[in-house]
mmCIF file of C-alpha atoms in Angstrom:
data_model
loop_
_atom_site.group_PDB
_atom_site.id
_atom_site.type_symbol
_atom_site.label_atom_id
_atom_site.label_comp_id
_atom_site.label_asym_id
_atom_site.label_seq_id
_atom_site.Cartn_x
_atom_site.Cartn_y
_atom_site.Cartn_z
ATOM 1 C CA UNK C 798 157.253 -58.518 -4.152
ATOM 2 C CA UNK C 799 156.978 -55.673 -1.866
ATOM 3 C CA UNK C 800 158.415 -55.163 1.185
ATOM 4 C CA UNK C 801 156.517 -54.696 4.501
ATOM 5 C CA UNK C 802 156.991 -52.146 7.028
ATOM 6 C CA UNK C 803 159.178 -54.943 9.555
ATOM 7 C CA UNK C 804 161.209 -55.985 6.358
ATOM 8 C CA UNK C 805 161.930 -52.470 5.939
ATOM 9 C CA UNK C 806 162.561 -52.187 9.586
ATOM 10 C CA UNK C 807 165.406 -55.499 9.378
ATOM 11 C CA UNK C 808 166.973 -53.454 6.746
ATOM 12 C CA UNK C 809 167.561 -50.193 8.765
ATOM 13 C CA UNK C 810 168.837 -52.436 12.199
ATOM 14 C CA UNK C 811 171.581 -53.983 9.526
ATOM 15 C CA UNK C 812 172.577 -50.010 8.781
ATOM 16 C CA UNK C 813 172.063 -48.178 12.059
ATOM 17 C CA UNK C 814 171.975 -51.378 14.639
ATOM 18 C CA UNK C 815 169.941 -50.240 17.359
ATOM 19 C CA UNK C 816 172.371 -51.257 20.061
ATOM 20 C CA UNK C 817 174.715 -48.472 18.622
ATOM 21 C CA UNK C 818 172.594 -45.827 19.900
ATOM 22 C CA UNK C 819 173.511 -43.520 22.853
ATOM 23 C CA UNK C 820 170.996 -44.998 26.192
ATOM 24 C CA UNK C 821 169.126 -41.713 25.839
ATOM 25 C CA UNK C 822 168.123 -42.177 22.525
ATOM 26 C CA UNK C 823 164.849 -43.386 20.682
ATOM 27 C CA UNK C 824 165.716 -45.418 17.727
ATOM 28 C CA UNK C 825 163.371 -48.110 15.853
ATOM 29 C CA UNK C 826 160.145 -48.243 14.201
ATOM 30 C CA UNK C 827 158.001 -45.512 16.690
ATOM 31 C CA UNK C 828 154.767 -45.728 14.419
ATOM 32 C CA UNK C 829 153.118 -48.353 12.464
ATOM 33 C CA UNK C 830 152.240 -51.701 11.957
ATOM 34 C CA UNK C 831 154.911 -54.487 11.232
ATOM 35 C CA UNK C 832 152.783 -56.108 8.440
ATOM 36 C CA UNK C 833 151.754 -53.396 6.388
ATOM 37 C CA UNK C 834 152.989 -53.339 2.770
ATOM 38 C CA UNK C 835 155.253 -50.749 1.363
ATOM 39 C CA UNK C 836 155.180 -50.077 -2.223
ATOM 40 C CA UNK C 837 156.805 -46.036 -1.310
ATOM 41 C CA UNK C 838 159.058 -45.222 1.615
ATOM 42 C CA UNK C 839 159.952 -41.610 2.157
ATOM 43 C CA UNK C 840 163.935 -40.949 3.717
ATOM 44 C CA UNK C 841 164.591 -37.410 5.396
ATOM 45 C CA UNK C 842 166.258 -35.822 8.511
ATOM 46 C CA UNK C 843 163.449 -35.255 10.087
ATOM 47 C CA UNK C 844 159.564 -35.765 11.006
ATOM 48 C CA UNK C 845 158.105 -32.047 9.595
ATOM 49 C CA UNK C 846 155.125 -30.845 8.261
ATOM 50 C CA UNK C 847 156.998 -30.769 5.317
ATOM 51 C CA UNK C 848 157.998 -34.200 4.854
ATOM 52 C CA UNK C 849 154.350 -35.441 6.349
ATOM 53 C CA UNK C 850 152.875 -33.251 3.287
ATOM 54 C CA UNK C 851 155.271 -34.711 1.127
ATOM 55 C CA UNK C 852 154.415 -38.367 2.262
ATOM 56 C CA UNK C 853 150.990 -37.561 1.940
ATOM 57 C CA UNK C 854 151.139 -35.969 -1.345
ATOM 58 C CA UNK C 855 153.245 -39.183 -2.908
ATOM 59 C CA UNK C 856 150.878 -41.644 -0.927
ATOM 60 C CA UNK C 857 153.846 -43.095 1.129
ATOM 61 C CA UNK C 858 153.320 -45.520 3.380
ATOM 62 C CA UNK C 859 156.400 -45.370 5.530
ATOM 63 C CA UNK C 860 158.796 -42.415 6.279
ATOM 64 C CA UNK C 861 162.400 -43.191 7.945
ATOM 65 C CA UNK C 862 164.381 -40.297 9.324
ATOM 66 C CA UNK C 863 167.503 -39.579 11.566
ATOM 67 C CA UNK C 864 165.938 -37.483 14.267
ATOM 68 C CA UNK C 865 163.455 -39.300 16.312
ATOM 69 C CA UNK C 866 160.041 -37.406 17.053
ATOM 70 C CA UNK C 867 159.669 -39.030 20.385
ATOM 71 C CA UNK C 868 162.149 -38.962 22.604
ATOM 72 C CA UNK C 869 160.727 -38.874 25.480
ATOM 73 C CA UNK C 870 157.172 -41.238 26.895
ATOM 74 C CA UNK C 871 154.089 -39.757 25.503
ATOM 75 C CA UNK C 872 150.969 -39.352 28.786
ATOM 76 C CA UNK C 873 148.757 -37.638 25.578
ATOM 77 C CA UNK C 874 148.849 -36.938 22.363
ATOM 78 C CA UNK C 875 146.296 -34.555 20.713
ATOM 79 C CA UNK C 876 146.800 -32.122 17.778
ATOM 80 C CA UNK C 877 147.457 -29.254 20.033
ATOM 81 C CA UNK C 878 151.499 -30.168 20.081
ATOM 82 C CA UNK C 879 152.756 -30.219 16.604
ATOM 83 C CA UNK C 880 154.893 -33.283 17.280
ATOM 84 C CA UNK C 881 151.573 -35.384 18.314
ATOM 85 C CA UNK C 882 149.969 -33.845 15.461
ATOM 86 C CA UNK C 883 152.415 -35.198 12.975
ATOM 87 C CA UNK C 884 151.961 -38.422 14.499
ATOM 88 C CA UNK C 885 148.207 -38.758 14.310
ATOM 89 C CA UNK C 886 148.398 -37.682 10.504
ATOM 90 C CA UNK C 887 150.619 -40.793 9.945
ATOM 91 C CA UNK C 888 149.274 -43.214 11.669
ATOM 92 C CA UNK C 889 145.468 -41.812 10.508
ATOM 93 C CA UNK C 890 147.070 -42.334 6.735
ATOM 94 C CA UNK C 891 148.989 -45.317 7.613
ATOM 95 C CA UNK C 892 152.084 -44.129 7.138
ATOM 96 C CA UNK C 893 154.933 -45.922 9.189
ATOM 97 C CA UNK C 894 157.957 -43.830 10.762
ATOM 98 C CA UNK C 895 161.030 -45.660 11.757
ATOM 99 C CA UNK C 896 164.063 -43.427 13.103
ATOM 100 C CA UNK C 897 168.187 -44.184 12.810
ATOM 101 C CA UNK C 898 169.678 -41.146 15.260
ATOM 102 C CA UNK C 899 172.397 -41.796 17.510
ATOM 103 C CA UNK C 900 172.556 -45.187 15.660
ATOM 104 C CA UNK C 901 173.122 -44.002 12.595
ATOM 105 C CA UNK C 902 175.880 -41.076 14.045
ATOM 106 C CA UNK C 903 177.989 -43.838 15.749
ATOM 107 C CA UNK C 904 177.658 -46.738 12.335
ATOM 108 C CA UNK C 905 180.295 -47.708 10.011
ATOM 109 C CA UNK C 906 179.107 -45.273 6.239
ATOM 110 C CA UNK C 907 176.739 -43.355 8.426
ATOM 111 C CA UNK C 908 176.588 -39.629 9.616
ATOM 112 C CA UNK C 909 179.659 -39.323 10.737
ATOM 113 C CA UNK C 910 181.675 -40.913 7.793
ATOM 114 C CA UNK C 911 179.425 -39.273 5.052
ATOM 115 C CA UNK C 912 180.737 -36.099 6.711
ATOM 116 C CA UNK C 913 184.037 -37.083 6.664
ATOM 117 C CA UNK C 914 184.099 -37.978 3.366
ATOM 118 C CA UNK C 915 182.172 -34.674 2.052
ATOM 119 C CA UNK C 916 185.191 -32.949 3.765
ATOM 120 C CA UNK C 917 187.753 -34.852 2.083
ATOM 121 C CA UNK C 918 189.451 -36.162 5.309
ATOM 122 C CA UNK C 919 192.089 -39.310 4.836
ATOM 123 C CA UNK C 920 192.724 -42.515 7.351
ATOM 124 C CA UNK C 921 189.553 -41.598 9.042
ATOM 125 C CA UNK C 922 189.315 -43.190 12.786
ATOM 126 C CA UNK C 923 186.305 -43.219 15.036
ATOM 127 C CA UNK C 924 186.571 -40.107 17.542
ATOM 128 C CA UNK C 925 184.632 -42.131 20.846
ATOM 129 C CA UNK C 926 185.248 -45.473 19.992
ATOM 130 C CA UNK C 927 181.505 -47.276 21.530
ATOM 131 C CA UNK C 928 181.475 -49.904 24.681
ATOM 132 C CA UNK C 929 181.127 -52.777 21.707
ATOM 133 C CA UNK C 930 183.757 -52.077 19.069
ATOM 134 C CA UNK C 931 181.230 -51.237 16.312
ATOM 135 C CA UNK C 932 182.315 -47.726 15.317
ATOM 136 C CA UNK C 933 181.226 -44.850 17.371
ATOM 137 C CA UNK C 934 180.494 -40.997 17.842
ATOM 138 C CA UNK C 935 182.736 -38.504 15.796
ATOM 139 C CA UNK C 936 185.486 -39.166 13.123
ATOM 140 C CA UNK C 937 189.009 -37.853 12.786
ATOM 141 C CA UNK C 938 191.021 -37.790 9.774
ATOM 142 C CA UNK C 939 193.686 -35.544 7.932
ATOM 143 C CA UNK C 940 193.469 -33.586 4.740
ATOM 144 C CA UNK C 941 195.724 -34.113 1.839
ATOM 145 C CA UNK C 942 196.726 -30.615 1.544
ATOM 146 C CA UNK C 943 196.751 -28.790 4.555
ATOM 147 C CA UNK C 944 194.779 -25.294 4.139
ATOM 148 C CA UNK C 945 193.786 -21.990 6.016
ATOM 149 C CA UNK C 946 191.118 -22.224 8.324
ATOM 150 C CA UNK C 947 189.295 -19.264 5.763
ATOM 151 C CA UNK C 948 190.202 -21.615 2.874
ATOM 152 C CA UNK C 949 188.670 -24.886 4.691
ATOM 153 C CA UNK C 950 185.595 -22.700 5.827
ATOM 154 C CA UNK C 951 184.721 -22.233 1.994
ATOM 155 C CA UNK C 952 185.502 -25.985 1.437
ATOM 156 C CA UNK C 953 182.872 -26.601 3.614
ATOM 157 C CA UNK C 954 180.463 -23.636 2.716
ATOM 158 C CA UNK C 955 180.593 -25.235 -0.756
ATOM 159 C CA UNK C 956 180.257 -29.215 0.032
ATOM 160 C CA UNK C 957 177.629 -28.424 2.189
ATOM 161 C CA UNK C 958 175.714 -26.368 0.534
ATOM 162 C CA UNK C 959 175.627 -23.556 3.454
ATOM 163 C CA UNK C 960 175.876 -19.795 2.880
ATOM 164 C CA UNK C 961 177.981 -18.606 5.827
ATOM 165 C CA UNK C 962 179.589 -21.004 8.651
ATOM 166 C CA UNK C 963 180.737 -20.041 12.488
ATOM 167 C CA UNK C 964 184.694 -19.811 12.998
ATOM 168 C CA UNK C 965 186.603 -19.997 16.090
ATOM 169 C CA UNK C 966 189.883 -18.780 14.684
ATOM 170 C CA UNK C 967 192.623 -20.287 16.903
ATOM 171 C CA UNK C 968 195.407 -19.685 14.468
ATOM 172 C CA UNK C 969 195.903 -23.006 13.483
ATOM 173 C CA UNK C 970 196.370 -24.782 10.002
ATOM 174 C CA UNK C 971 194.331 -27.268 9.364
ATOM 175 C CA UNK C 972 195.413 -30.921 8.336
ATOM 176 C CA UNK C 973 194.022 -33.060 11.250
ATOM 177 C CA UNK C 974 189.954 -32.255 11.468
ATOM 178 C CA UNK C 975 187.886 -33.617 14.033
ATOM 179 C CA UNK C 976 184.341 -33.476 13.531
ATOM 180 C CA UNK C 977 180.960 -34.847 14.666
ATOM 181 C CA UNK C 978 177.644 -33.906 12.858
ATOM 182 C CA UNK C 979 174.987 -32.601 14.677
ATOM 183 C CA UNK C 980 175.481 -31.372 18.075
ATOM 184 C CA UNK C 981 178.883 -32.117 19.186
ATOM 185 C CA UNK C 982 180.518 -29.701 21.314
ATOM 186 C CA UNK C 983 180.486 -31.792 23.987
ATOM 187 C CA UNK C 984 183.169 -33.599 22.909
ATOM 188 C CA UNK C 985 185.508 -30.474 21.999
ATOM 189 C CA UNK C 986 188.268 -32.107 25.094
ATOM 190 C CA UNK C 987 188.154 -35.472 22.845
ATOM 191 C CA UNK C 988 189.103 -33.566 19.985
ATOM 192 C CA UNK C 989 191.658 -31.980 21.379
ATOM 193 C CA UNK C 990 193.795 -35.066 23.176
ATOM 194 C CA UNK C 991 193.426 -36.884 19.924
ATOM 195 C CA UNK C 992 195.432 -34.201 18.505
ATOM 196 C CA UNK C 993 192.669 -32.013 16.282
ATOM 197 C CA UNK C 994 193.648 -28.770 14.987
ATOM 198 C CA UNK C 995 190.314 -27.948 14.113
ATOM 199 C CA UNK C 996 186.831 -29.189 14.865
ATOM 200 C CA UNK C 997 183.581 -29.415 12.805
ATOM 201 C CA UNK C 998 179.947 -29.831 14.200
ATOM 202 C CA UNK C 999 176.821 -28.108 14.780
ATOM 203 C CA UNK C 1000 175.183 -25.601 18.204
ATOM 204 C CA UNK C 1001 178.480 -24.515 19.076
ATOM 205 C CA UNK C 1002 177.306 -22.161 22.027
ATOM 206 C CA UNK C 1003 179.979 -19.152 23.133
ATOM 207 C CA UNK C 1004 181.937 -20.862 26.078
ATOM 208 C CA UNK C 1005 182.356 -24.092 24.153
ATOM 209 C CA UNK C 1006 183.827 -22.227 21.378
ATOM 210 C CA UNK C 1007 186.201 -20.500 24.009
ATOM 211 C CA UNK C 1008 187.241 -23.733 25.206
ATOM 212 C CA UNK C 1009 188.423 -24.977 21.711
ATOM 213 C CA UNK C 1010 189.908 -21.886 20.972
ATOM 214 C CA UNK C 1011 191.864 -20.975 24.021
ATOM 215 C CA UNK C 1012 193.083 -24.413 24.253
ATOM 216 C CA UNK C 1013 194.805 -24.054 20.470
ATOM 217 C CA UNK C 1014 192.214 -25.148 17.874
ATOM 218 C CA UNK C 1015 190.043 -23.977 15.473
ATOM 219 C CA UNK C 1016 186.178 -24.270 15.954
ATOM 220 C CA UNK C 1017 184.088 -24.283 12.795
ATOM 221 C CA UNK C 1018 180.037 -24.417 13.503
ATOM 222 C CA UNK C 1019 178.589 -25.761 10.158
ATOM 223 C CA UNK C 1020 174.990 -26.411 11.400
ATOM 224 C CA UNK C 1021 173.419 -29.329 12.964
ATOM 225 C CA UNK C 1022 171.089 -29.868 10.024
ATOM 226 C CA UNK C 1023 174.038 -28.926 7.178
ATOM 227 C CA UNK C 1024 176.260 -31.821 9.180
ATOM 228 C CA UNK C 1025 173.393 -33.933 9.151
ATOM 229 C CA UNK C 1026 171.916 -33.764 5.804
ATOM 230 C CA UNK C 1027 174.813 -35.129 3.791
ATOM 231 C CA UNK C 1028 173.819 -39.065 4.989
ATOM 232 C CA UNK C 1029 170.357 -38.827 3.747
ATOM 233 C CA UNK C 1030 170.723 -39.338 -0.189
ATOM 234 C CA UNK C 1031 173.609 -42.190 0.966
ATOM 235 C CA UNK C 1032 170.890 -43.796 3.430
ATOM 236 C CA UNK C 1033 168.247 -43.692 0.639
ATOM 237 C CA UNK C 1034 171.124 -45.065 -1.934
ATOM 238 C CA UNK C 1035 171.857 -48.022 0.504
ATOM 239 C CA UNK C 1036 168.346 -49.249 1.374
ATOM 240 C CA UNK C 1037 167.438 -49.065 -2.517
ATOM 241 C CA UNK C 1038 170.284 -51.409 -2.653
ATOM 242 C CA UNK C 1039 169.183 -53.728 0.141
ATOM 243 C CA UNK C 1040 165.398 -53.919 -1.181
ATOM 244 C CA UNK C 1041 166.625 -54.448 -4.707
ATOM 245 C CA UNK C 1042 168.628 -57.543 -3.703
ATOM 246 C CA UNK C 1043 165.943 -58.985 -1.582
ATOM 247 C CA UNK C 1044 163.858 -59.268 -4.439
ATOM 248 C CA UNK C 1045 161.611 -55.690 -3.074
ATOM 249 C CA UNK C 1046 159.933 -53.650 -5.596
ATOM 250 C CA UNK C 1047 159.307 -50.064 -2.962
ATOM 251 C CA UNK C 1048 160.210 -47.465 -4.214
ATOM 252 C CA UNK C 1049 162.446 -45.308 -2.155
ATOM 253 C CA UNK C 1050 161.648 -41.377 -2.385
ATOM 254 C CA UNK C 1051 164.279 -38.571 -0.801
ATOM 255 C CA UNK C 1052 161.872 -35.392 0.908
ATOM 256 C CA UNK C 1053 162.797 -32.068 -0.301
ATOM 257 C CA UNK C 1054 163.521 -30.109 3.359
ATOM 258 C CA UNK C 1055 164.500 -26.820 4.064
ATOM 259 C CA UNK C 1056 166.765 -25.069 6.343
ATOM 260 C CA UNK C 1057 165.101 -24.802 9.599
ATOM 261 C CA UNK C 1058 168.060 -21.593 10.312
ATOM 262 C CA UNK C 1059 168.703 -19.386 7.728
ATOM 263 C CA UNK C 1060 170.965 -16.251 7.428
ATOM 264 C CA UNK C 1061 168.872 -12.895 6.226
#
C-alpha cells in the first residue's frame, strides 16, 4: 500500500519528535494535505529551486528537509519572494513539505550524531542536554588517536567532502572534540567547561573564533551546510526502513544539492 502524506508525517515525529525542537523553531508538515498519497518522497537539506525542480522532474509528491522554509508567520505570499514562490510551486503540484530542524539537531542518530560519527569521535555525550532528557544540541566525544589540529582539519576536509575548512589554531591537540552542525558558535563557553580542546560547527564569525581561541581551544569552521549534509542519506536510509516495515511501497529519493558557498 502506499503511504499518505500524515503516515509519512508519524514517521518523521518518531525520528525528529517535534517537542525536541528549540521554541523558535518551525518543525512539522508546513505544506500539504494529510490524506494525499505518496508513491515518491524527496529527502534534502533544504527547500531550493533545485530540489523543487528535482521534485518536479521525478513527479514527487512530498519533499522532507532539515531547514524549514517558514520560520516566521506568512501576511502574503506571492512569487515575488523566492521562498513564497517555492511554496506555491508545491502546493500548485501537490507536493507536500514536512521539515525536521532543530528536532532533528537535538535527536538520538540525527545531525548531531551523524556528525559525530563521520568524525570518528568515541563515548559520544550530548553537549546541552534538553529540558526532557531526550538527547539534545551538540555532541562531545574523544578520538582514538589523538592528532594535530592540521591533521584533524584534513580528516574532516575528506569525510566531508569540503575543499578548504576555517581554523582557529589555539595550539591544542586534539582528542576531546566538541561539535554542533550547523550554526553553533553560540555555544563555544559549553564547549569549553565540558572540557573540549577543539570545536567543530558552521558561521563561525571573527570574535567568536577569538573567544575559543584565547580561552585555549581550537576552532574549526566546517560549514553549516558540510555539518549538515552528512544526516540526509541516514534520514532517507531510516524512513525507507520505517515505510518498508509498515507494509509502504514510496519510494524514497535523495536530491542532488549543491554548495550554496564555494571557494574560487
Amino acid at each position: 500500500m502506499e503511504a499518505t502524506v500524515n503516515d509519512i508525517a508519524k514517521i518523521m515525529d518518531g525520528i525528529a519528535p517535534p517537542n525536541l525542537a528549540e521554541s523558535w523553531d518551525n518543525v512539522g508538515l508546513l505544506v500539504g494535505r494529510g490524506t494525499t498519497a505518496v508513491k515518491k518522497m524527496m529527502i534534502a537539506l533544504d527547500v531550493s529551486p533545485e530540489v523543487v525542480a528535482q521534485a518536479l522532474e521525478q513527479n514527487v509528491q512530498m519533499i522532507v528537509t532539515h531547514h524549514p522554509v517558514i520560520f516566521t508567520p506568512v501576511k502574503k505570499m506571492t512569487d515575488s519572494i523566492w521562498q513564497h514562490k517555492l511554496l506555491l510551486d508545491c502546493a500548485e503540484n501537490k507536493i507536500a513539505v514536512y521539515s525536521a530542524h532543530t528536532s532533528l539537531d537535538s535527536a538520538l542518530g540525527g545531525v548531531n550524531d551523524v556528525l559525530a560519527e563521520k568524525l570518528g569521535l568515541r563515548q559520544t555525550e550530548v553537549l546541552l542536554p534538553s529540558a526532557g532528557g531526550e538527547a539534545g544540541l551538540g555532541r562531545i566525544g574523544i578520538l582514538p588517536v589523538a592528532l594535530t589540529l592540521a591533521e584533524f582539519a584534513e580528516k574532516i576536509k575528506a569525510v566531508l567532502k569540503l575543499e578548504r575548512v576555517a581554523v582557529g589554531d589555539a595550539g591544542s591537540i586534539v582528542e576531546k572534540v566538541a561539535l554542533c552542525g550547523g550554526a553553533g558558535a553560540d555555544f563555544i563557553d559549553e564547549a569549553l567547561a565540558a572540557g573540549a580542546d577543539t570545536f567543530v560547527t558552521g558561521d563561525v564569525k571573527y570574535h567568536a573564533a577569538q573567544q575559543a581561541v584565547f580561552s585555549g581551544m581550537n576552532i574549526i569552521d566546517a560549514t553549516h551546510q558540510g555539518t549538515e549534509l552528512p544526516v540526509i542519506n541516514m534520514l532517507a536510509d531510516r524512513i525507507a526502513l520505517r515505510l518498508s516495515a509498515g507494509g509502504f511501497r514510496t519510494q524514497v529519493l535523495v536530491a542532488k544539492e549543491r554548495k550554496i558557498l564555494q571557494y574560487l
